[in-house]
Every structure is written in C-alpha cells, then in structure tokens.
Coordinates of C-alpha atoms in Angstrom, one line a residue:
Chain A
M1 CA 0.0 0.0 0.0
I2 CA 1.3 3.5 -0.9
P3 CA 1.5 6.0 1.9
L4 CA -1.4 8.4 1.7
S5 CA 1.0 11.4 1.8
T6 CA 2.2 10.4 -1.7
S7 CA -1.2 10.5 -3.2
I8 CA -2.4 13.6 -1.3
G9 CA 0.8 15.4 -2.4
Y10 CA 0.3 14.3 -6.0
H11 CA -3.3 15.5 -5.8
L12 CA -2.4 18.9 -4.3
R13 CA 0.1 19.4 -7.1
Q14 CA -2.6 18.5 -9.7
I15 CA -5.0 21.1 -8.3
R16 CA -2.3 23.7 -8.0
L17 CA -1.3 23.3 -11.6
E18 CA -4.9 23.3 -12.8
K19 CA -5.4 26.6 -11.1
N20 CA -2.2 27.9 -12.6
L21 CA -0.6 28.8 -9.3
T22 CA 3.1 28.6 -8.5
Q23 CA 4.4 26.9 -5.3
K24 CA 5.4 30.3 -4.1
E25 CA 1.8 31.6 -4.3
V26 CA 0.4 28.6 -2.5
C27 CA 2.8 28.4 0.4
K28 CA 2.9 32.1 1.2
D29 CA 2.5 32.6 5.0
I30 CA 1.9 28.8 5.4
C31 CA 5.3 27.1 4.9
S32 CA 8.5 27.4 2.9
Q33 CA 8.5 26.6 -0.8
A34 CA 10.9 23.8 -0.1
E35 CA 8.5 22.2 2.3
L36 CA 5.5 22.5 -0.1
S37 CA 7.7 20.9 -2.8
K38 CA 8.4 18.0 -0.5
I39 CA 4.8 17.7 0.5
E40 CA 3.8 17.6 -3.2
Q41 CA 6.3 14.9 -3.9
G42 CA 5.2 12.9 -0.9
K43 CA 8.7 13.1 0.6
V44 CA 7.3 14.4 3.9
S45 CA 4.0 13.7 5.6
A46 CA 2.4 17.0 6.4
T47 CA 0.1 17.5 9.4
I48 CA -3.6 17.8 8.9
D49 CA -3.3 21.4 10.0
M50 CA -0.9 22.2 7.2
I51 CA -3.0 20.3 4.6
Q52 CA -6.0 22.3 5.7
K53 CA -4.2 25.6 5.2
I54 CA -3.0 24.6 1.8
A55 CA -6.4 23.2 0.8
R56 CA -8.1 26.5 1.8
R57 CA -5.6 28.4 -0.3
L58 CA -6.5 26.2 -3.2
N59 CA -10.3 26.5 -2.6
V60 CA -10.9 22.9 -1.9
S61 CA -12.1 21.3 1.4
V62 CA -9.9 18.9 3.3
L63 CA -12.6 16.3 3.2
Q64 CA -12.7 16.6 -0.5
L65 CA -9.0 15.8 -0.6
F66 CA -9.3 12.8 1.5
E67 CA -12.6 11.4 0.5
E68 CA -12.8 8.3 -1.6
D69 CA -14.3 10.6 -4.1
T70 CA -10.9 12.0 -4.8
Q71 CA -9.5 8.6 -5.3
S72 CA -12.3 7.7 -7.6
M73 CA -11.8 10.9 -9.5
I74 CA -8.2 10.1 -10.3
F75 CA -9.4 6.5 -10.9
R76 CA -12.0 7.8 -13.4
E77 CA -9.4 9.9 -15.2
Y78 CA -7.3 6.8 -15.8
D79 CA -10.3 4.7 -16.5
H80 CA -11.4 7.1 -19.1
K81 CA -8.0 7.1 -20.9
F82 CA -7.8 3.3 -20.9
T83 CA -11.4 2.9 -22.0
K84 CA -10.9 5.3 -24.9
L85 CA -7.8 3.5 -26.2
F86 CA -9.4 0.2 -25.7
R87 CA -12.6 1.1 -27.5
N88 CA -10.5 2.4 -30.5
E89 CA -8.8 -1.0 -30.4
Q90 CA -5.4 0.6 -29.8
F91 CA -4.3 -2.4 -27.9
D92 CA -0.6 -1.8 -28.1
E93 CA -1.1 1.7 -26.7
V94 CA -3.2 0.3 -23.8
I95 CA -0.4 -2.2 -22.9
V96 CA 2.3 0.6 -23.0
F97 CA 0.2 2.9 -20.9
A98 CA -0.6 0.1 -18.4
K99 CA 3.1 -0.6 -17.9
K100 CA 3.8 3.1 -17.4
T101 CA 0.9 3.4 -14.9
V102 CA 2.0 0.6 -12.7
D103 CA 5.3 2.4 -12.1
L104 CA 3.7 5.6 -10.9
P105 CA 3.0 6.1 -7.2
L106 CA -0.8 5.8 -7.4
Y107 CA -3.6 4.2 -5.5
S108 CA -3.6 0.4 -5.7
S109 CA -7.0 0.5 -7.4
I110 CA -5.4 2.3 -10.3
H111 CA -2.6 -0.3 -10.5
L112 CA -5.3 -3.0 -10.6
L113 CA -7.1 -1.0 -13.3
A114 CA -3.9 -1.0 -15.4
R115 CA -3.3 -4.7 -14.9
Y116 CA -6.9 -5.4 -15.9
F117 CA -6.6 -3.4 -19.1
E118 CA -3.3 -4.9 -20.0
L119 CA -4.8 -8.4 -19.8
I120 CA -8.0 -7.6 -21.8
A121 CA -5.9 -5.7 -24.4
L122 CA -3.7 -8.8 -24.8
E123 CA -6.9 -10.8 -25.4
G124 CA -8.1 -8.0 -27.7
K125 CA -5.1 -8.3 -30.0
K126 CA -5.3 -12.1 -29.6
S127 CA -1.9 -12.5 -28.0
L128 CA -3.8 -14.3 -25.2
D129 CA -6.7 -16.6 -25.8
Y130 CA -9.9 -16.0 -23.8
R131 CA -9.3 -19.0 -21.5
S132 CA -5.9 -17.9 -20.5
C133 CA -7.2 -14.4 -20.1
I134 CA -9.9 -15.7 -17.8
S135 CA -7.5 -17.6 -15.7
Q136 CA -5.1 -14.7 -15.3
L137 CA -8.0 -12.3 -14.4
S138 CA -9.2 -14.8 -11.9
F139 CA -5.7 -15.0 -10.4
V140 CA -5.7 -11.2 -10.0
A141 CA -9.3 -11.0 -8.5
D142 CA -8.8 -13.9 -6.1
N143 CA -5.9 -12.2 -4.4
E144 CA -7.6 -11.7 -1.1
E145 CA -6.6 -8.0 -0.8
V146 CA -8.4 -7.0 -4.0
W147 CA -11.9 -7.1 -2.6
Y148 CA -10.7 -5.1 0.4
E149 CA -8.6 -2.5 -1.5
S150 CA -10.8 -2.0 -4.4
P151 CA -14.2 -3.6 -4.5
I152 CA -14.9 -1.8 -7.7
M153 CA -11.9 -3.5 -9.5
Y154 CA -12.9 -6.9 -8.0
L155 CA -16.4 -6.5 -9.6
R156 CA -15.0 -5.3 -12.9
I157 CA -12.6 -8.2 -13.2
K158 CA -15.4 -10.7 -12.4
L159 CA -17.6 -8.9 -14.8
A160 CA -15.0 -9.2 -17.6
I161 CA -14.7 -12.9 -16.8
A162 CA -18.4 -13.4 -17.0
N163 CA -18.5 -11.5 -20.3
Y164 CA -15.8 -13.7 -21.9
Y165 CA -17.8 -16.8 -20.9
Y166 CA -21.0 -15.6 -22.5
L167 CA -19.3 -14.2 -25.6
N168 CA -17.9 -17.7 -26.1
Q169 CA -21.4 -19.3 -25.5
Q170 CA -20.4 -20.6 -22.0
Y171 CA -23.8 -19.4 -20.7
V172 CA -23.9 -21.5 -17.6
H173 CA -20.5 -20.3 -16.3
S174 CA -21.3 -16.7 -17.0
R175 CA -24.8 -16.8 -15.5
K176 CA -23.4 -18.2 -12.3
I177 CA -20.9 -15.4 -12.0
Y178 CA -23.6 -12.7 -12.6
E179 CA -25.9 -14.3 -10.0
E180 CA -23.2 -14.4 -7.5
L181 CA -22.1 -10.8 -8.0
L182 CA -25.7 -9.5 -7.7
K183 CA -25.9 -11.2 -4.3
M184 CA -23.1 -9.1 -2.9
D185 CA -23.4 -5.9 -0.9
F186 CA -23.2 -2.7 -2.9
E187 CA -22.6 0.0 -0.4
T188 CA -21.1 3.0 -2.1
E189 CA -22.7 5.0 -4.9
E190 CA -20.0 3.9 -7.3
L191 CA -20.6 0.2 -6.6
K192 CA -24.4 0.7 -7.0
H193 CA -23.6 2.3 -10.3
L194 CA -21.6 -0.7 -11.3
R195 CA -24.5 -2.9 -10.2
L196 CA -26.5 -1.4 -13.0
K197 CA -23.9 -2.6 -15.5
I198 CA -24.0 -6.1 -14.0
L199 CA -27.8 -6.2 -14.4
Y200 CA -27.5 -5.0 -18.0
N201 CA -24.9 -7.6 -18.9
H202 CA -26.7 -10.3 -17.1
A203 CA -29.9 -9.5 -19.0
Q204 CA -28.0 -9.5 -22.2
Q205 CA -26.5 -12.9 -21.4
L206 CA -30.0 -14.3 -20.6
F207 CA -31.2 -13.0 -24.0
F208 CA -28.5 -14.9 -25.8
Q209 CA -29.2 -17.9 -23.7
G210 CA -32.9 -17.6 -24.7
D211 CA -34.3 -17.2 -21.1
Y212 CA -36.5 -14.3 -22.0
K213 CA -38.7 -14.4 -19.0
E214 CA -35.9 -14.2 -16.5
G215 CA -34.2 -11.6 -18.7
L216 CA -37.2 -9.4 -18.6
K217 CA -37.2 -9.6 -14.8
V218 CA -33.6 -8.6 -14.6
T219 CA -34.1 -5.7 -17.0
E220 CA -37.0 -4.4 -15.1
L221 CA -34.9 -4.6 -11.9
G222 CA -32.4 -2.4 -13.8
I223 CA -35.0 0.1 -14.7
D224 CA -36.3 0.3 -11.1
E225 CA -32.8 0.7 -9.6
S226 CA -31.9 3.4 -12.2
I227 CA -35.0 5.4 -11.1
I228 CA -34.2 5.0 -7.4
R229 CA -30.6 6.1 -8.0
K230 CA -31.7 8.8 -10.4
N231 CA -29.0 7.4 -12.6
S232 CA -29.4 7.7 -16.3
S233 CA -26.3 5.7 -17.5
F234 CA -28.0 2.5 -18.6
S235 CA -31.6 3.7 -18.7
G236 CA -31.6 3.8 -22.5
H237 CA -30.1 0.3 -22.7
F238 CA -32.6 -1.1 -20.3
Y239 CA -35.6 0.1 -22.2
Y240 CA -34.1 -1.2 -25.4
Q241 CA -33.5 -4.6 -23.7
R242 CA -37.1 -4.6 -22.4
A243 CA -38.4 -4.0 -25.9
N244 CA -36.3 -6.9 -27.1
F245 CA -37.6 -9.2 -24.4
K246 CA -41.2 -8.1 -24.9
E247 CA -40.9 -8.8 -28.6
K248 CA -39.7 -12.3 -28.0
L249 CA -42.4 -12.9 -25.5
D250 CA -45.1 -11.7 -27.9
Y251 CA -46.2 -8.7 -25.9
E252 CA -48.6 -6.2 -27.6
M253 CA -46.9 -4.3 -30.3
E254 CA -47.9 -1.0 -28.8
T255 CA -45.9 -1.5 -25.6
V256 CA -42.9 -2.8 -27.6
K257 CA -43.0 0.4 -29.7
E258 CA -43.2 2.6 -26.5
D259 CA -40.1 0.9 -25.1
Y260 CA -38.1 1.3 -28.3
S261 CA -39.2 5.0 -28.4
L262 CA -38.2 5.5 -24.8
S263 CA -34.8 4.0 -25.4
Y264 CA -34.4 6.2 -28.5
S265 CA -35.3 9.3 -26.5
L266 CA -32.9 8.4 -23.7
F267 CA -30.0 7.7 -26.1
A268 CA -30.7 11.1 -27.8
A269 CA -30.9 12.9 -24.4
L270 CA -27.6 11.4 -23.3
N271 CA -25.8 12.2 -26.5
L272 CA -25.2 8.6 -27.3
E273 CA -25.3 9.1 -31.0
R274 CA -24.1 5.7 -32.0
Y275 CA -27.0 4.1 -30.2
V276 CA -29.5 6.6 -31.6
E277 CA -28.3 5.5 -35.0
I278 CA -28.7 1.9 -34.1
V279 CA -32.3 2.3 -33.1
E280 CA -33.1 4.6 -36.0
T281 CA -31.8 2.2 -38.6
G282 CA -32.5 -1.1 -36.9
R283 CA -35.9 -0.4 -35.4
T284 CA -37.2 2.4 -37.5
D285 CA -40.7 0.9 -37.9
Y286 CA -41.1 0.7 -34.2
L287 CA -40.5 4.4 -33.4
L288 CA -43.5 6.4 -32.6
F289 CA -41.7 9.6 -33.6
K290 CA -38.3 10.8 -34.7
F291 CA -36.2 13.8 -33.6
Chain B
M1 CA -7.2 25.3 18.8
N2 CA -8.1 24.2 15.4
S3 CA -11.7 22.9 15.2
L4 CA -10.7 20.2 12.7
N5 CA -8.1 18.8 15.1
I6 CA -10.6 18.7 17.9
S7 CA -13.1 17.0 15.7
I8 CA -10.5 14.4 14.5
G9 CA -9.5 13.8 18.2
N10 CA -13.1 13.4 19.3
E11 CA -13.8 10.9 16.5
I12 CA -10.7 8.8 17.2
K13 CA -11.6 8.7 20.9
R14 CA -15.2 7.8 20.2
I15 CA -14.3 4.9 17.9
R16 CA -11.6 3.7 20.3
Q17 CA -13.9 3.7 23.2
E18 CA -16.6 2.0 21.2
R19 CA -14.1 -0.9 20.6
N20 CA -13.1 -0.9 24.3
W21 CA -9.5 -0.2 23.5
T22 CA -7.0 1.6 25.7
Q23 CA -4.8 4.4 24.1
S24 CA -1.8 2.1 24.3
E25 CA -3.6 -0.6 22.4
L26 CA -4.5 1.8 19.7
C27 CA -1.1 3.3 19.3
Q28 CA 1.1 0.2 19.6
D29 CA 3.8 0.3 16.9
I30 CA 2.3 3.5 15.5
C31 CA 3.2 6.2 17.9
S32 CA 3.7 7.0 21.6
Q33 CA 0.8 7.1 24.0
A34 CA 1.6 10.7 24.8
E35 CA 1.2 11.5 21.1
I36 CA -2.1 9.8 20.8
S37 CA -3.4 11.5 23.9
K38 CA -2.5 14.9 22.5
I39 CA -4.2 14.0 19.2
E40 CA -7.4 12.9 21.0
N41 CA -7.4 16.1 23.0
G42 CA -7.0 18.1 19.8
H43 CA -3.7 19.6 21.0
N44 CA -1.7 18.0 18.2
S45 CA -2.4 17.8 14.5
P46 CA -1.5 14.3 13.3
T47 CA 0.4 13.9 10.1
V48 CA -1.4 12.4 7.1
D49 CA 0.5 9.1 7.3
L50 CA -0.1 8.8 11.1
L51 CA -3.8 9.4 10.6
Q52 CA -3.8 6.8 7.9
Q53 CA -2.2 4.3 10.2
I54 CA -4.7 5.1 13.0
A55 CA -7.6 4.7 10.5
E56 CA -6.3 1.3 9.4
R57 CA -5.9 0.2 13.0
L58 CA -9.5 1.3 13.7
E59 CA -10.6 -0.2 10.3
V60 CA -12.5 2.9 9.2
P61 CA -12.0 4.9 6.0
I62 CA -9.8 8.0 6.8
S63 CA -12.6 10.3 5.7
N64 CA -14.6 9.0 8.6
L65 CA -12.1 10.5 11.0
L66 CA -12.2 13.9 9.2
E67 CA -15.9 14.2 9.5
N68 CA -17.5 13.9 12.9
K69 CA -20.3 11.4 12.7
A70 CA -22.0 12.5 15.9
E71 CA -21.9 16.1 14.6
I72 CA -23.4 15.2 11.3
E73 CA -26.1 13.2 12.9
T74 CA -27.0 16.1 15.2
F75 CA -27.0 18.4 12.2
N76 CA -29.3 16.2 10.2
R77 CA -31.6 15.7 13.2
F78 CA -31.9 19.5 13.7
D79 CA -32.4 20.2 10.1
H80 CA -35.1 17.6 9.7
M81 CA -37.0 19.0 12.7
L82 CA -36.6 22.7 11.8
L83 CA -37.6 22.0 8.2
K84 CA -40.8 20.3 9.5
L85 CA -41.6 23.3 11.8
T86 CA -41.0 25.7 8.9
R87 CA -43.2 23.8 6.5
E88 CA -46.0 23.6 9.0
G89 CA -45.6 27.3 9.7
H90 CA -44.7 26.9 13.4
Y91 CA -42.3 29.9 13.3
D92 CA -42.9 30.8 17.0
Q93 CA -41.6 27.3 18.0
I94 CA -38.4 27.9 16.0
Q95 CA -37.9 31.2 17.9
K96 CA -38.2 29.5 21.2
Y97 CA -35.9 26.6 20.3
E98 CA -33.1 26.4 22.9
V99 CA -29.9 24.5 22.2
Q100 CA -27.9 22.9 24.9
K101 CA -24.2 23.5 24.1
S102 CA -22.5 20.1 23.9
N103 CA -19.7 18.3 22.1
S104 CA -21.8 17.2 19.2
I105 CA -23.2 20.7 18.5
S106 CA -20.9 22.0 15.8
S107 CA -20.6 25.6 14.7
E108 CA -22.3 24.4 11.5
T109 CA -25.4 23.3 13.5
M110 CA -25.5 26.7 15.2
L111 CA -25.4 28.4 11.8
L112 CA -28.2 26.2 10.6
L113 CA -30.3 27.2 13.5
E114 CA -29.5 30.9 12.9
Y115 CA -30.6 30.4 9.3
Y116 CA -33.9 29.0 10.3
R117 CA -34.4 31.8 12.8
I118 CA -33.8 34.5 10.3
I119 CA -36.3 32.9 7.9
S120 CA -38.9 32.5 10.6
D121 CA -38.4 36.1 11.8
Y122 CA -39.1 37.2 8.2
R123 CA -42.1 35.0 7.9
M124 CA -43.5 36.4 11.1
D125 CA -42.9 40.0 9.8
K126 CA -40.5 40.8 12.5
F127 CA -38.0 42.1 10.0
D128 CA -38.5 43.4 6.4
Y129 CA -36.9 41.7 3.5
R130 CA -34.0 44.1 3.3
T131 CA -32.9 43.5 6.8
T132 CA -33.4 39.8 6.3
S133 CA -31.3 39.8 3.1
V134 CA -28.5 41.5 5.0
K135 CA -28.7 39.0 7.8
L136 CA -28.6 36.1 5.4
S137 CA -25.7 37.6 3.5
R138 CA -23.7 38.0 6.7
L139 CA -24.4 34.4 7.6
T140 CA -22.8 33.2 4.3
E141 CA -19.8 35.3 5.0
K142 CA -19.2 33.8 8.4
G143 CA -16.0 31.8 9.0
E144 CA -15.2 29.6 6.1
L145 CA -18.7 28.4 5.4
K146 CA -18.1 28.2 1.7
F147 CA -15.4 25.7 2.1
E148 CA -16.2 24.1 5.4
S149 CA -19.9 23.3 4.7
P150 CA -20.6 24.1 1.0
G151 CA -24.0 22.4 1.3
L152 CA -25.2 24.9 3.9
Y153 CA -23.6 27.8 2.0
L154 CA -25.5 26.9 -1.1
R155 CA -28.8 26.6 0.8
I156 CA -28.5 30.0 2.4
K157 CA -27.5 31.6 -0.9
M158 CA -30.5 29.9 -2.6
A159 CA -32.8 31.1 0.1
L160 CA -31.4 34.6 -0.4
A161 CA -32.1 34.4 -4.2
I162 CA -35.6 33.3 -3.6
L163 CA -36.1 36.1 -1.1
Y164 CA -34.9 38.6 -3.7
A165 CA -37.1 37.2 -6.4
E166 CA -40.2 37.2 -4.1
N167 CA -39.6 40.9 -3.6
F168 CA -39.2 41.6 -7.3
D169 CA -35.4 42.3 -6.9
Y170 CA -34.8 40.1 -9.9
K171 CA -31.4 41.5 -10.7
Q172 CA -29.9 40.5 -7.3
A173 CA -31.5 37.0 -7.5
E174 CA -30.1 36.4 -11.0
K175 CA -26.7 37.5 -9.8
I176 CA -26.7 35.0 -7.0
Y177 CA -27.8 32.1 -9.2
A178 CA -25.1 33.0 -11.8
D179 CA -22.4 33.2 -9.0
L180 CA -23.5 29.8 -7.6
E181 CA -23.4 28.2 -11.0
D182 CA -19.9 29.4 -11.5
I183 CA -18.4 27.8 -8.3
D184 CA -16.1 25.1 -9.3
F185 CA -16.9 22.1 -7.1
R186 CA -14.5 19.8 -9.0
N187 CA -15.2 16.3 -8.0
D188 CA -17.8 17.0 -5.3
I189 CA -20.7 15.1 -6.9
E190 CA -23.1 16.1 -4.1
M191 CA -22.5 19.8 -4.6
R192 CA -22.6 19.6 -8.3
T193 CA -26.0 17.8 -8.1
Q194 CA -27.1 20.8 -5.9
Q195 CA -26.0 23.0 -8.8
L196 CA -28.6 21.3 -11.0
K197 CA -31.3 22.6 -8.6
I198 CA -29.8 26.1 -8.8
I199 CA -29.8 26.0 -12.6
Y200 CA -33.4 24.9 -12.6
N201 CA -34.5 27.7 -10.2
H202 CA -32.4 30.2 -12.2
A203 CA -34.1 29.2 -15.5
K204 CA -37.5 29.5 -13.8
L205 CA -36.7 33.0 -12.8
L206 CA -35.4 33.9 -16.3
F207 CA -38.7 32.7 -17.7
K208 CA -40.6 34.9 -15.3
V209 CA -38.7 38.0 -16.2
G210 CA -38.8 37.2 -19.9
K211 CA -35.1 36.6 -20.6
F212 CA -35.7 33.8 -22.9
D213 CA -32.4 33.8 -24.8
K214 CA -30.5 33.7 -21.5
G215 CA -32.9 31.1 -20.2
L216 CA -32.2 28.9 -23.1
T217 CA -28.5 29.0 -22.5
V218 CA -28.9 28.2 -18.8
T219 CA -31.2 25.2 -19.4
Q220 CA -28.8 23.9 -22.0
E221 CA -26.0 24.1 -19.4
G222 CA -28.2 22.2 -16.9
I223 CA -28.9 19.5 -19.5
Q224 CA -25.2 19.1 -20.2
L225 CA -24.4 18.9 -16.5
S226 CA -27.1 16.3 -16.0
V227 CA -25.7 14.2 -18.8
H228 CA -22.2 14.6 -17.4
L229 CA -23.3 13.6 -13.9
H230 CA -25.5 10.8 -15.2
N231 CA -28.2 12.3 -13.0
F232 CA -31.7 12.7 -14.2
S233 CA -33.2 14.5 -11.2
Y234 CA -33.9 17.6 -13.2
M235 CA -33.3 16.4 -16.7
A236 CA -37.0 16.2 -17.8
H237 CA -37.8 19.4 -16.1
L238 CA -35.0 21.2 -17.9
Y239 CA -36.2 19.9 -21.3
Y240 CA -39.6 21.2 -20.4
Q241 CA -38.1 24.6 -19.6
K242 CA -36.2 24.5 -22.8
G243 CA -39.4 23.9 -24.7
E244 CA -41.0 26.9 -22.9
F245 CA -38.2 29.1 -23.9
F246 CA -38.3 27.9 -27.5
E247 CA -42.0 28.4 -27.6
E248 CA -41.7 32.0 -26.4
L249 CA -39.0 32.7 -28.8
Y250 CA -40.1 30.9 -32.0
G251 CA -43.6 29.5 -31.3
L252 CA -44.6 26.2 -32.8
E253 CA -41.3 25.1 -34.3
A254 CA -39.3 21.9 -34.6
N255 CA -37.0 22.8 -31.6
T256 CA -40.0 23.5 -29.4
C257 CA -41.7 20.3 -30.3
Q258 CA -38.5 18.3 -29.8
S259 CA -37.9 19.7 -26.3
Y260 CA -41.5 19.0 -25.2
M261 CA -41.4 15.6 -26.7
M262 CA -38.1 14.9 -24.9
A263 CA -39.6 16.2 -21.6
Y264 CA -42.6 13.9 -22.1
E265 CA -40.4 10.9 -22.9
L266 CA -38.1 11.5 -20.0
F267 CA -40.9 11.9 -17.5
S268 CA -42.3 8.6 -18.8
A269 CA -39.0 6.8 -18.7
F270 CA -38.3 8.0 -15.1
Q271 CA -41.8 7.0 -14.2
M272 CA -42.8 10.5 -13.2
F273 CA -46.2 9.9 -14.7
R274 CA -48.0 12.8 -13.2
Y275 CA -45.6 15.2 -14.9
A276 CA -45.8 13.2 -18.2
D277 CA -49.6 13.5 -18.1
I278 CA -49.3 17.3 -17.6
V279 CA -47.1 17.6 -20.6
K280 CA -49.4 15.5 -22.7
D281 CA -52.3 17.6 -21.6
V282 CA -50.9 21.1 -21.7
K283 CA -48.6 20.7 -24.7
K284 CA -50.4 18.2 -26.8
N285 CA -50.2 20.4 -29.9
F286 CA -46.4 20.0 -29.8
L287 CA -46.2 16.3 -29.3
F288 CA -45.9 13.3 -31.7
S289 CA -47.2 13.9 -35.2
S290 CA -46.6 17.7 -35.1
I291 CA -42.8 17.2 -35.0
T292 CA -42.7 15.7 -38.4
K293 CA -45.0 18.4 -39.7
T294 CA -42.8 21.3 -38.7
E295 CA -39.6 19.7 -39.9

C-alpha cells in the first residue's frame, strides 16, 4: 500500500497546476517553498493542520482531498483514458500505458485497473486466448486483498470474466458469476452504479441464452434501480432490452413500440449518437416519432 | 485550537472507546501514547500518514475521521425538525428553540439554527426583506462556510435568491444564481448535483422575467451537467423549460416540439407519470405527429 501522503501530495500538485498557481503563491505565510515541494512529492508527511491551510488556499475542502471521491476521480481519469484507447482497439497503446501506470506512485486501485486493461488488451489483440485471459484475471481477482482494497476492481474483473464466458457461449458459467455478483453488498454510490452494469450484462446474457422471462425480470430490476438512483447511465439500454424481451415474449406491439421509443429518446438525451443511429436504422418501424 | 483537530480527536476517541481499547492498544507500533493522547485532545495535529495508520488500525476509512459522525447526525436531526416546523408554519416554536451546548453541536449546526431563525423572523414579519437579506448575506460570509460546509452555504444563498425574487429584486436574484453556478466544485458530486437545482431555479426566474435567450443557455447548461453527472433528477424538467423558452422565442417550431417531446419521454422513462400527463395535456399540440409536420 502506498502511503497516503504520496497521493495527497500528487493531488495537491494537480489542483495547483490546474489553477495555474506557483508553489510560491500557494505556500505564502503557510510554509516554505521547499517544504511545499516535499509535500507535493510525498517526501514528507504534512500535518492535517498544514494540509487544511493549503487546501483553503486552493479553494478545496480537506474532506474533498481525502474522500474516496478523490481517489475515484483520479481513478476515473485513468479509466477514461484506458477505456478510450481500448474502444478504439489501440491495444498496443493500452499495454504501453498500463506498464507506465504501474510504475507511478498511485492508489492500488489504479494499479489494478492498469493490470486489468493490460490483460484484456492482450486478449483483444489475440496475444492471449480467452481461456488464459480468464485464468489470469481470476488470479488477480482472487488475491484476497483486491476485494478489500478496491471492491470496484474486483467486480469489474469478475464482470469481464463473465463476459468472456458468455461471448464464447459458455452461458452456464457466466450466468453463475452474474448471479453471485448480484448477491453481494453494494454499499457506495460507485458500486451501486456498477451494479446497474452487471444487471444490464446479465440480462444481455439471458437474452442470448434464450431465457427471455428471467431476462425481462432482470431488465425491469435495472429500470427500477436506475430510477431509485436517479442514474441515467443505462436507462436507454434497459428500455431497449425490455423491448427486445417483450418482442420475443409476444407482448402487444404498442408496448414494444413505446419501449423502443423511450430508449431512442434516452439515447438522444444522453448524446449517445451511436445508439441513436442503431435504433433509428434497426428499429425504424417501431419508433412512434423521430427527432 | 483548530476545530478540525478537535473533531478528529473526538472521533478517534469515540471509535476507540466503542471498541473498548486503551490508548496504548491503539497506538502500539504506530506512535507513543503521549502523542495519541495529544491528538485525541485536539492539541496536536496528526500527520497524514499517522492518521492513515490510525484509520487502518480502527478499520475505518480515513474520511470518517475527518468528519465527525455525531456532529453530522445532530446536524441532520436539527435540520429535519426545523424544516418540518418551517413547512407547518410553526415559526414561533423555532424562535423559542433552545440548544444545549455540547460536544456534538458544531458551529455548523449553530449556523443552521440561525438560518432557520432568520427565515422565521421574516415569515413572522419581525423584519422586512432588506434586513433579512443583509442577515442572510452575513451568515454566508461567516468563517469559512463556503469551504467548510458548502452544502449549507448553497442553501442559504439559494434562500437569499428566492427572497430577492419574491420581492421583485430580480437582478440580485439572478446574480446569486449566476455566481453559484460558477463555483467550481470539482469532484464533489453532491455539490454539483445541488448546482442542478440552482440551474433549474435560475431558469424558472429567467422565464418569469422574460429573458428567454439567456434562459435557453442556462437550461442547456443544466442539461449538459445532468448528462455529465448521469443524474436525471432535473433532466426532464430542464427539457420542459427548454421547450417553454423555444415556444416563447419561436412558437410552434421543430425545436419547441422536440424539447417538449423529450420532456414527455423522459418523464415517462423515469416513471414520473404525473408530470408526463401534464405535458401531454398542456402541450399536446407539440407532441408526436406535429414534430414531423414542422420539420
């Protein structure tokens, strides 16, 4: 585990640079420039008093600096970079970036993130077959510290394993993982957010497995939980899924159309243009209107 | 003495006693007992790494030690009760409310009480709106409210904006909303979600005073922030507002129809059926078939 002073220092530096302030401007009447420099590099562990003074000067609250939110923000930044490269299938870049990230003094969750992306990128460029990838991911997730240090990475790794199974028609294996994951406690907002993704993937897997009834139930659970959480991330996907299931289960055409239209509206509201296009071209006869 | 150090000390002590540990059990291999004693008393400020070690020993996230749980609970309890009294119009009871000073009553809780008292004074016509607005402004300038409890800061500022608007001082109200929207809360999701409410109120005001162009810009910003935060609390409302602005500016037009249509769809998707029905009822000329007609 990295000492917290390292990541707090790193974070203070990031905020200072973002606000275009020099070390001199920040440390005036608080401490010497040499001291601030050491704090930023994590070479000394400052007192909370000192951190509070610096935080005030930077217009951020101490709690903000320490909260898991901070960690998750840096995490999200990395996640965003990795995800973007991965989506563009720039697998070699993912691997290089992952190797670089592991060498930086960052939270362990970010190191796990890097390791995770490295493995799925290797699978992506077919340097690793899906079975070996699953076994390596399992090896990472089953390290007993992972759940404790970063429940979010634990879930994501498990989720990836389940997805490899179902993409390779191993429905029984993947279904078992989803069902186990959904039984776990999701305490933080971030985990609850991830739970929505698990529900979505699980419903998707049930669709391919042909269990439409169970799939419909899972999708509707996803809709309900999105509404409780006021979270829009998967709302468009859930309504699209629900329309798929209703179609297979011979529901009345009118309700199927309503669901496709809702998903279309949500995709449009959330600026998910790729999905808007998919609904517009794939389900054009089902839409009650077009924007 | 620094209030943060005291609150950290109190919290460490509270959790330690809850576990029935002695100071020496807590600090073994971490620091001296004298040190932990000074920290618990709020005399010493622990270093970041020491605090981390203590948090690990106590098996709590470090942020728990930085916020005083007992204080937060007291704050929420007061808030809940005072809000209820305010809603029911029992202003006299708020006036009479006595607070026993104790460890768990933070300065934040005292400010909250003062805020409710100012509002109830105003509602009981004890003070006019000008005096009330000065009092509220002063409250927001106290200490480091903006940084120490941004949530309370935003609430008081919002109350102030509403007070101005109620008394036709629209310019002042608009200025407050614009200022609050400009605060950079960075990664504080809770505060940024509060900003959605500010944007919504701001747009409502702009509609009232007929600033439709500006209103359109503000609602658009609100929609973008909603998308960014993946939060749909105000998303459908904002689209409805956008429709109203378009309607005022351009009448029955594709943009107007699309905004109302989106509001209707989002209210339906989020199962806010009462609102969906209202849109369908009040804006039916703009929904469904009409969109294609105007395109």
